mmCIF file of C-alpha atoms in Angstrom:
data_model
loop_
_atom_site.group_PDB
_atom_site.id
_atom_site.type_symbol
_atom_site.label_atom_id
_atom_site.label_comp_id
_atom_site.label_asym_id
_atom_site.label_seq_id
_atom_site.Cartn_x
_atom_site.Cartn_y
_atom_site.Cartn_z
ATOM 1 C CA MET A 15 -15.871 8.567 -3.532
ATOM 2 C CA ASN A 16 -16.624 6.456 -6.643
ATOM 3 C CA ASP A 17 -15.782 7.440 -10.532
ATOM 4 C CA ALA A 18 -19.354 8.443 -11.193
ATOM 5 C CA GLU A 19 -19.294 10.940 -8.327
ATOM 6 C CA GLU A 20 -15.981 12.109 -9.201
ATOM 7 C CA LEU A 21 -16.935 12.775 -12.649
ATOM 8 C CA ALA A 22 -20.091 14.497 -11.573
ATOM 9 C CA LYS A 23 -18.136 16.967 -9.315
ATOM 10 C CA LEU A 24 -15.784 17.474 -12.228
ATOM 11 C CA ALA A 25 -18.571 18.112 -14.753
ATOM 12 C CA GLU A 26 -20.114 20.743 -12.196
ATOM 13 C CA LEU A 27 -16.772 22.633 -11.947
ATOM 14 C CA HIS A 28 -16.322 22.726 -15.599
ATOM 15 C CA ALA A 29 -19.755 24.366 -15.981
ATOM 16 C CA ARG A 30 -19.195 26.734 -13.343
ATOM 17 C CA GLY A 31 -16.019 27.751 -15.245
ATOM 18 C CA VAL A 32 -13.601 26.724 -12.521
ATOM 19 C CA LEU A 33 -11.939 24.216 -14.659
ATOM 20 C CA SER A 34 -10.861 25.111 -18.106
ATOM 21 C CA ASP A 35 -11.505 22.763 -20.919
ATOM 22 C CA GLU A 36 -7.857 21.454 -20.831
ATOM 23 C CA GLU A 37 -7.901 20.968 -16.913
ATOM 24 C CA PHE A 38 -11.501 19.024 -17.147
ATOM 25 C CA ALA A 39 -10.053 16.618 -19.911
ATOM 26 C CA LYS A 40 -6.875 15.810 -17.918
ATOM 27 C CA ALA A 41 -8.956 15.232 -14.677
ATOM 28 C CA LYS A 42 -11.513 13.039 -16.343
ATOM 29 C CA ALA A 43 -8.882 11.173 -18.203
ATOM 30 C CA ARG A 44 -6.946 10.611 -14.741
ATOM 31 C CA VAL A 45 -10.322 9.426 -13.172
ATOM 32 C CA LEU A 46 -11.195 7.125 -16.000
ATOM 33 C CA GLY A 47 -7.666 5.703 -16.073
ATOM 34 C CA GLY A 48 -8.147 4.660 -12.503
ATOM 35 C CA GLN A 49 -5.601 7.212 -10.903
ATOM 36 C CA ALA A 50 -8.289 8.834 -8.862
ATOM 37 C CA ALA A 51 -6.801 10.511 -5.674
ATOM 38 C CA TYR A 52 -8.521 8.049 -3.379
ATOM 39 C CA GLY A 53 -10.054 5.592 -5.810
ATOM 40 C CA ALA A 54 -9.573 1.879 -6.009
ATOM 41 C CA GLY A 55 -6.787 2.115 -8.423
ATOM 42 C CA ALA A 56 -4.816 4.746 -6.664
ATOM 43 C CA ALA A 57 -1.134 4.186 -6.394
ATOM 44 C CA PRO A 58 -0.149 2.462 -3.001
ATOM 45 C CA ALA A 59 1.527 4.626 -0.353
ATOM 46 C CA PRO A 60 5.327 4.376 -0.495
ATOM 47 C CA HIS A 61 5.755 2.964 2.689
ATOM 48 C CA VAL A 62 3.988 -0.286 1.574
ATOM 49 C CA GLY A 63 6.700 -1.400 -0.404
ATOM 50 C CA ALA A 64 9.114 -1.162 2.546
ATOM 51 C CA VAL A 65 6.600 -3.309 4.545
ATOM 52 C CA ASN A 66 6.277 -5.993 1.933
ATOM 53 C CA GLY A 67 10.141 -6.009 1.554
ATOM 54 C CA LEU A 68 10.940 -6.487 5.198
ATOM 55 C CA ARG A 69 13.135 -9.661 5.600
ATOM 56 C CA ARG A 70 15.092 -11.125 8.495
ATOM 57 C CA ALA A 71 18.807 -10.180 7.947
ATOM 58 C CA ARG A 72 21.342 -13.001 7.431
ATOM 59 C CA VAL A 73 24.428 -11.085 8.068
ATOM 60 C CA ASP A 74 23.307 -8.355 10.635
ATOM 61 C CA ARG A 75 21.963 -10.677 13.462
ATOM 62 C CA TRP A 76 22.436 -11.744 16.874
ATOM 63 C CA ILE A 77 19.572 -13.706 17.516
ATOM 64 C CA GLY A 78 16.968 -14.040 14.689
ATOM 65 C CA GLY A 79 17.935 -11.221 12.336
ATOM 66 C CA VAL A 80 14.800 -9.087 13.038
ATOM 67 C CA CYS A 81 16.634 -5.998 14.118
ATOM 68 C CA GLY A 82 18.853 -6.172 11.241
ATOM 69 C CA GLY A 83 15.987 -6.529 8.677
ATOM 70 C CA ILE A 84 13.869 -3.910 10.285
ATOM 71 C CA ALA A 85 17.185 -1.553 10.143
ATOM 72 C CA ARG A 86 17.548 -2.413 6.356
ATOM 73 C CA ALA A 87 13.859 -1.526 5.784
ATOM 74 C CA THR A 88 13.776 1.783 7.855
ATOM 75 C CA GLY A 89 17.020 2.979 7.129
ATOM 76 C CA LEU A 90 18.098 3.328 11.029
ATOM 77 C CA ASP A 91 20.892 1.286 12.373
ATOM 78 C CA SER A 92 20.058 -2.095 13.909
ATOM 79 C CA TRP A 93 21.666 -1.024 17.348
ATOM 80 C CA VAL A 94 18.770 1.246 17.646
ATOM 81 C CA TRP A 95 16.198 -1.318 16.858
ATOM 82 C CA ARG A 96 18.169 -3.682 19.440
ATOM 83 C CA LEU A 97 17.904 -0.862 21.818
ATOM 84 C CA ILE A 98 14.057 -0.337 21.214
ATOM 85 C CA PHE A 99 13.416 -3.653 21.695
ATOM 86 C CA THR A 100 15.305 -4.075 24.822
ATOM 87 C CA VAL A 101 13.643 -0.911 26.410
ATOM 88 C CA LEU A 102 10.460 -2.507 25.559
ATOM 89 C CA PHE A 103 11.366 -5.795 27.171
ATOM 90 C CA LEU A 104 12.409 -4.166 30.318
ATOM 91 C CA ALA A 105 9.702 -1.485 30.611
ATOM 92 C CA PHE A 106 6.389 -3.424 29.541
ATOM 93 C CA GLY A 107 7.761 -7.047 28.963
ATOM 94 C CA SER A 108 6.040 -6.739 25.254
ATOM 95 C CA GLY A 109 9.370 -6.440 23.338
ATOM 96 C CA ILE A 110 10.036 -9.895 23.498
ATOM 97 C CA LEU A 111 6.572 -10.857 22.329
ATOM 98 C CA VAL A 112 6.839 -8.644 19.164
ATOM 99 C CA TYR A 113 10.381 -9.766 18.747
ATOM 100 C CA VAL A 114 9.221 -13.492 18.409
ATOM 101 C CA LEU A 115 6.448 -12.681 16.519
ATOM 102 C CA LEU A 116 8.582 -10.879 13.844
ATOM 103 C CA TRP A 117 10.859 -13.976 14.088
ATOM 104 C CA ILE A 118 7.961 -16.281 13.379
ATOM 105 C CA PHE A 119 6.291 -14.273 10.715
ATOM 106 C CA VAL A 120 8.916 -12.464 8.691
ATOM 107 C CA PRO A 121 10.520 -14.600 6.168
ATOM 108 C CA GLU A 122 14.441 -14.573 6.030
ATOM 109 C CA GLU A 123 16.393 -13.132 3.033
#
């Protein structure tokens, strides 16, 4: 929904008496300020910062530091991530592929 549609809906709600003058002014300021719920200027989701901050660990590493870096970003222990990658490798063979891709594309801290 773009800003014009959002403002039209707000004006309709205000005209019907659903929104008070104060509520309408606040909502209009939010839309015009780029803070609409799903608009282009909406704040990024909280997990985006964790993904952008993902780095391979230098200290907590066995092979490439991938599990240590993911552990730091997610809050789980690194042994849990090592176990997940091992199970994926043993069950489907995809664990090694994912680990190598992360080793290549995730920068070191």
